Amino acid sequence: MDATIKLPQALKAKLMLWTDASFHDMEEIDNTQSVPDLERVLCRVFGVDLAEPKRGVVLELYVQTVLFCRKCSFNKEQTSAVLSIIKSVHEANIETPLNNIEQCFSYCKELLLCHSVRRPPFSINLFGSKEADFILKYIYNSYMRHYKLYKYIFTPQVKLDLSLTYSDEDSLATGAEASLKKEDSTDTQDTSLTEPEESMLGPTSELKAMIETEVREQMMRVSVQLDKRMKEIADQQHNTLDSPHPNHKTKK
């Protein structure tokens, strides 16, 4: 596998209050009403420096998040935290071109818990139980449902380059040549090498065909197993996302 391709990793949640958008930034965002001006402000606040269409997709994600927070009447602290949460989930998604939806959704729920349970210095009760539920449903509907689309836009495509090495080819050829030389030891040295070469092609070609057939069969079996596993994960994830109920019990 190429060294630039990262494997999905478990991420540790942390507090996101004022992480990306400061109090001053939130005042400017609150005072901005039109969508084009809001895109300009968010582009500066989050340092979006991407080419199209990535730039437009990211800004649309942030703008819709701000509009959602306004609809829920969130204050500056809450809006800043939600923006940072959605940004962190997006960055976790595009970190690898491989499937990491389970890690992303688990990370999202842990981030919400960090802002819904009072346990200083690890978490704060910035959101109530209903507010956290609204945020989780919003992230699921606006981002998780389009998880593959975001990954397709922001991550490179991965292609499998399979090459086969026949380790027994040289030994078979050497053995065949030695056997033929032993049988023809009574002949003159002017005997043509065409006949041994032709006889070597028989077992070598047969070996290649056997190996290629076996590899194809193994790849088909693995592909079927992977498809079955991916379907199970998708069904399980769909059932989990349809009824999100994060635990918000406060430690006494």
CSV table of C-alpha atoms in Angstrom, one decimal:
chain,number,residue,atom,x,y,z
A,1,MET,CA,0.0,0.0,0.0
A,2,ASP,CA,1.2,3.5,-0.8
A,3,ALA,CA,2.8,5.3,2.2
A,4,THR,CA,0.5,8.3,1.7
A,5,ILE,CA,-2.7,6.3,2.3
A,6,LYS,CA,-3.6,6.5,6.0
A,7,LEU,CA,-5.5,3.7,7.7
A,8,PRO,CA,-8.7,4.6,9.7
A,9,GLN,CA,-7.8,5.4,13.3
A,10,ALA,CA,-9.7,5.8,16.5
A,11,LEU,CA,-9.8,9.5,17.4
A,12,LYS,CA,-9.9,11.0,20.9
A,13,ALA,CA,-12.5,13.6,21.5
A,14,LYS,CA,-11.7,16.9,23.3
A,15,LEU,CA,-13.3,20.2,24.1
A,16,MET,CA,-13.9,22.4,21.1
A,17,LEU,CA,-15.1,25.7,22.7
A,18,TRP,CA,-13.5,28.7,20.9
A,19,THR,CA,-11.1,26.2,19.1
A,20,ASP,CA,-11.7,27.6,15.6
A,21,ALA,CA,-14.1,30.5,16.0
A,22,SER,CA,-13.2,33.0,18.8
A,23,PHE,CA,-15.7,35.3,20.6
A,24,HIS,CA,-14.8,38.1,18.2
A,25,ASP,CA,-15.3,35.9,15.2
A,26,MET,CA,-18.7,34.8,16.4
A,27,GLU,CA,-19.7,38.5,16.9
A,28,GLU,CA,-18.8,39.1,13.2
A,29,ILE,CA,-20.7,35.9,12.1
A,30,ASP,CA,-23.8,36.9,14.1
A,31,ASN,CA,-23.8,40.3,12.5
A,32,THR,CA,-23.5,38.9,9.0
A,33,GLN,CA,-26.8,38.0,7.3
A,34,SER,CA,-26.4,37.5,3.6
A,35,VAL,CA,-25.0,34.1,2.5
A,36,PRO,CA,-22.2,35.5,0.3
A,37,ASP,CA,-21.0,37.7,3.2
A,38,LEU,CA,-21.3,34.8,5.5
A,39,GLU,CA,-19.2,32.6,3.2
A,40,ARG,CA,-16.5,35.4,3.1
A,41,VAL,CA,-16.4,35.6,6.9
A,42,LEU,CA,-16.3,31.8,7.4
A,43,CYS,CA,-13.6,31.5,4.7
A,44,ARG,CA,-11.4,33.9,6.7
A,45,VAL,CA,-12.2,32.4,10.1
A,46,PHE,CA,-11.5,28.8,9.1
A,47,GLY,CA,-8.7,29.6,6.7
A,48,VAL,CA,-10.3,27.9,3.8
A,49,ASP,CA,-7.7,27.8,1.0
A,50,LEU,CA,-9.0,25.2,-1.4
A,51,ALA,CA,-9.7,25.0,-5.1
A,52,GLU,CA,-13.2,24.5,-6.5
A,53,PRO,CA,-15.2,22.5,-6.0
A,54,LYS,CA,-13.7,21.7,-2.6
A,55,ARG,CA,-13.9,25.3,-1.5
A,56,GLY,CA,-17.6,25.6,-2.3
A,57,VAL,CA,-18.5,22.3,-0.6
A,58,VAL,CA,-16.7,23.2,2.6
A,59,LEU,CA,-18.1,26.7,2.8
A,60,GLU,CA,-21.6,25.4,2.1
A,61,LEU,CA,-21.1,23.0,5.0
A,62,TYR,CA,-20.2,25.8,7.4
A,63,VAL,CA,-22.9,28.2,6.2
A,64,GLN,CA,-25.6,25.5,6.7
A,65,THR,CA,-24.2,24.8,10.1
A,66,VAL,CA,-24.5,28.5,11.1
A,67,LEU,CA,-28.0,28.6,9.8
A,68,PHE,CA,-28.9,25.5,11.8
A,69,CYS,CA,-27.5,27.1,14.9
A,70,ARG,CA,-29.5,30.2,14.3
A,71,LYS,CA,-32.7,28.2,13.8
A,72,CYS,CA,-32.0,26.5,17.2
A,73,SER,CA,-31.3,29.9,18.8
A,74,PHE,CA,-27.8,28.8,20.0
A,75,ASN,CA,-25.6,31.4,21.6
A,76,LYS,CA,-22.1,32.2,20.5
A,77,GLU,CA,-20.4,29.5,22.6
A,78,GLN,CA,-22.7,26.8,21.3
A,79,THR,CA,-22.4,27.9,17.7
A,80,SER,CA,-18.6,28.0,17.9
A,81,ALA,CA,-18.5,24.5,19.4
A,82,VAL,CA,-20.9,23.1,16.8
A,83,LEU,CA,-18.8,24.6,13.9
A,84,SER,CA,-15.7,23.0,15.4
A,85,ILE,CA,-17.4,19.7,15.8
A,86,ILE,CA,-18.6,19.5,12.2
A,87,LYS,CA,-15.1,20.6,11.1
A,88,SER,CA,-13.4,17.9,13.1
A,89,VAL,CA,-15.8,15.2,11.9
A,90,HIS,CA,-15.2,16.3,8.3
A,91,GLU,CA,-11.4,16.3,8.8
A,92,ALA,CA,-11.6,12.8,10.3
A,93,ASN,CA,-13.6,11.6,7.3
A,94,ILE,CA,-11.2,12.9,4.6
A,95,GLU,CA,-8.1,11.9,6.5
A,96,THR,CA,-8.2,8.6,4.7
A,97,PRO,CA,-9.7,7.4,1.4
A,98,LEU,CA,-10.6,4.1,3.1
A,99,ASN,CA,-14.0,3.4,4.8
A,100,ASN,CA,-14.0,4.9,8.4
A,101,ILE,CA,-17.6,5.8,8.9
A,102,GLU,CA,-17.8,3.8,12.2
A,103,GLN,CA,-14.8,5.8,13.6
A,104,CYS,CA,-16.3,9.1,12.4
A,105,PHE,CA,-19.7,8.5,13.9
A,106,SER,CA,-18.2,7.3,17.2
A,107,TYR,CA,-15.9,10.4,17.2
A,108,CYS,CA,-18.9,12.6,16.6
A,109,LYS,CA,-20.9,11.2,19.5
A,110,GLU,CA,-17.9,11.5,21.9
A,111,LEU,CA,-17.4,15.1,20.9
A,112,LEU,CA,-21.1,15.8,21.7
A,113,LEU,CA,-20.7,14.1,25.1
A,114,CYS,CA,-17.6,16.3,25.8
A,115,HIS,CA,-20.0,19.3,25.5
A,116,SER,CA,-23.0,17.8,27.2
A,117,VAL,CA,-21.8,16.5,30.5
A,118,ARG,CA,-20.3,18.5,33.3
A,119,ARG,CA,-17.0,16.9,34.2
A,120,PRO,CA,-14.2,19.5,34.3
A,121,PRO,CA,-11.6,19.7,32.8
A,122,PHE,CA,-12.6,16.9,30.4
A,123,SER,CA,-16.1,18.0,29.5
A,124,ILE,CA,-18.7,20.8,30.0
A,125,ASN,CA,-22.5,20.9,29.9
A,126,LEU,CA,-22.7,23.4,27.0
A,127,PHE,CA,-25.6,21.5,25.5
A,128,GLY,CA,-28.7,20.0,27.1
A,129,SER,CA,-29.9,16.5,26.3
A,130,LYS,CA,-32.4,17.7,23.7
A,131,GLU,CA,-29.9,20.1,22.1
A,132,ALA,CA,-27.3,17.4,21.8
A,133,ASP,CA,-30.0,15.2,20.2
A,134,PHE,CA,-30.8,17.9,17.7
A,135,ILE,CA,-27.2,18.4,16.8
A,136,LEU,CA,-26.6,14.6,16.3
A,137,LYS,CA,-29.6,14.3,14.0
A,138,TYR,CA,-28.5,17.4,12.1
A,139,ILE,CA,-25.0,16.0,11.5
A,140,TYR,CA,-26.4,12.7,10.5
A,141,ASN,CA,-28.9,14.2,8.0
A,142,SER,CA,-26.5,16.8,6.6
A,143,TYR,CA,-23.2,15.0,6.6
A,144,MET,CA,-23.3,11.3,7.4
A,145,ARG,CA,-25.9,10.6,4.8
A,146,HIS,CA,-23.5,12.1,2.2
A,147,TYR,CA,-20.4,10.6,3.8
A,148,LYS,CA,-19.3,8.8,0.6
A,149,LEU,CA,-19.8,12.0,-1.5
A,150,TYR,CA,-17.5,14.1,0.8
A,151,LYS,CA,-14.9,11.3,0.7
A,152,TYR,CA,-15.1,11.1,-3.1
A,153,ILE,CA,-14.5,14.8,-3.5
A,154,PHE,CA,-11.8,15.3,-0.9
A,155,THR,CA,-9.7,12.1,-1.0
A,156,PRO,CA,-7.7,10.5,-3.8
A,157,GLN,CA,-9.0,7.3,-5.5
A,158,VAL,CA,-7.3,4.1,-4.5
A,159,LYS,CA,-6.4,1.5,-7.1
A,160,LEU,CA,-5.1,-2.0,-6.5
A,161,ASP,CA,-2.0,-2.9,-8.6
A,162,LEU,CA,-1.6,-6.6,-8.4
A,163,SER,CA,1.6,-8.3,-9.6
A,164,LEU,CA,2.4,-12.0,-9.4
A,165,THR,CA,5.8,-13.6,-8.9
A,166,TYR,CA,6.3,-17.2,-9.9
A,167,SER,CA,9.0,-18.4,-7.4
A,168,ASP,CA,9.1,-22.0,-8.8
A,169,GLU,CA,9.5,-21.0,-12.4
A,170,ASP,CA,13.3,-20.9,-12.4
A,171,SER,CA,13.7,-24.2,-10.5
A,172,LEU,CA,11.4,-26.0,-13.0
A,173,ALA,CA,13.2,-24.7,-15.9
A,174,THR,CA,16.6,-25.7,-14.5
A,175,GLY,CA,15.3,-29.2,-13.6
A,176,ALA,CA,13.9,-29.7,-17.1
A,177,GLU,CA,17.1,-28.6,-18.8
A,178,ALA,CA,19.2,-30.9,-16.6
A,179,SER,CA,17.0,-33.8,-17.4
A,180,LEU,CA,17.1,-33.2,-21.1
A,181,LYS,CA,20.9,-32.9,-21.1
A,182,LYS,CA,21.2,-36.2,-19.3
A,183,GLU,CA,19.1,-38.0,-21.8
A,184,ASP,CA,21.0,-36.5,-24.8
A,185,SER,CA,24.5,-37.0,-23.3
A,186,THR,CA,25.3,-39.5,-26.1
A,187,ASP,CA,24.4,-37.0,-28.8
A,188,THR,CA,26.8,-34.6,-30.4
A,189,GLN,CA,27.4,-31.1,-29.0
A,190,ASP,CA,25.8,-29.6,-32.1
A,191,THR,CA,22.3,-30.6,-31.0
A,192,SER,CA,19.9,-27.7,-31.2
A,193,LEU,CA,18.6,-26.1,-27.9
A,194,THR,CA,15.2,-25.6,-29.5
A,195,GLU,CA,13.7,-28.9,-28.2
A,196,PRO,CA,14.7,-28.4,-24.5
A,197,GLU,CA,13.3,-24.8,-24.7
A,198,GLU,CA,10.0,-26.0,-26.1
A,199,SER,CA,9.8,-28.8,-23.5
A,200,MET,CA,10.3,-26.2,-20.7
A,201,LEU,CA,7.5,-24.1,-21.9
A,202,GLY,CA,5.0,-26.8,-21.2
A,203,PRO,CA,5.3,-27.1,-17.4
A,204,THR,CA,6.0,-23.4,-17.0
A,205,SER,CA,2.9,-22.3,-18.8
A,206,GLU,CA,0.9,-24.9,-17.0
A,207,LEU,CA,2.2,-23.5,-13.6
A,208,LYS,CA,1.3,-20.0,-14.6
A,209,ALA,CA,-2.2,-21.0,-15.5
A,210,MET,CA,-2.7,-22.9,-12.3
A,211,ILE,CA,-1.5,-20.0,-10.2
A,212,GLU,CA,-3.5,-17.4,-12.0
A,213,THR,CA,-6.6,-19.6,-11.7
A,214,GLU,CA,-6.1,-20.0,-8.0
A,215,VAL,CA,-5.5,-16.3,-7.4
A,216,ARG,CA,-8.6,-15.4,-9.3
A,217,GLU,CA,-10.7,-17.8,-7.2
A,218,GLN,CA,-9.2,-16.5,-4.0
A,219,MET,CA,-9.9,-12.9,-5.0
A,220,MET,CA,-13.5,-13.7,-5.9
A,221,ARG,CA,-13.9,-15.4,-2.5
A,222,VAL,CA,-12.4,-12.4,-0.6
A,223,SER,CA,-14.5,-10.0,-2.7
A,224,VAL,CA,-17.7,-11.8,-1.8
A,225,GLN,CA,-16.7,-11.8,1.9
A,226,LEU,CA,-15.9,-8.1,1.8
A,227,ASP,CA,-19.2,-7.3,0.1
A,228,LYS,CA,-21.1,-9.3,2.7
A,229,ARG,CA,-19.2,-7.6,5.6
A,230,MET,CA,-19.7,-4.1,4.1
A,231,LYS,CA,-23.5,-4.8,3.8
A,232,GLU,CA,-23.6,-5.9,7.4
A,233,ILE,CA,-21.8,-2.8,8.6
A,234,ALA,CA,-24.0,-0.6,6.5
A,235,ASP,CA,-27.2,-2.2,7.9
A,236,GLN,CA,-25.9,-1.9,11.4
A,237,GLN,CA,-24.8,1.7,10.9
A,238,HIS,CA,-28.2,2.6,9.3
A,239,ASN,CA,-30.0,1.1,12.3
A,240,THR,CA,-27.8,3.0,14.7
A,241,LEU,CA,-28.0,6.3,13.0
A,242,ASP,CA,-31.8,6.1,12.6
A,243,SER,CA,-32.3,6.2,16.4
A,244,PRO,CA,-29.4,8.1,18.0
A,245,HIS,CA,-29.6,8.2,21.7
A,246,PRO,CA,-26.4,9.5,23.3
A,247,ASN,CA,-25.9,9.0,27.0
A,248,HIS,CA,-25.9,12.2,28.9
A,249,LYS,CA,-25.7,11.1,32.5
A,250,THR,CA,-23.8,13.5,34.7
A,251,LYS,CA,-21.2,12.1,37.1
A,252,LYS,CA,-22.1,12.9,40.7
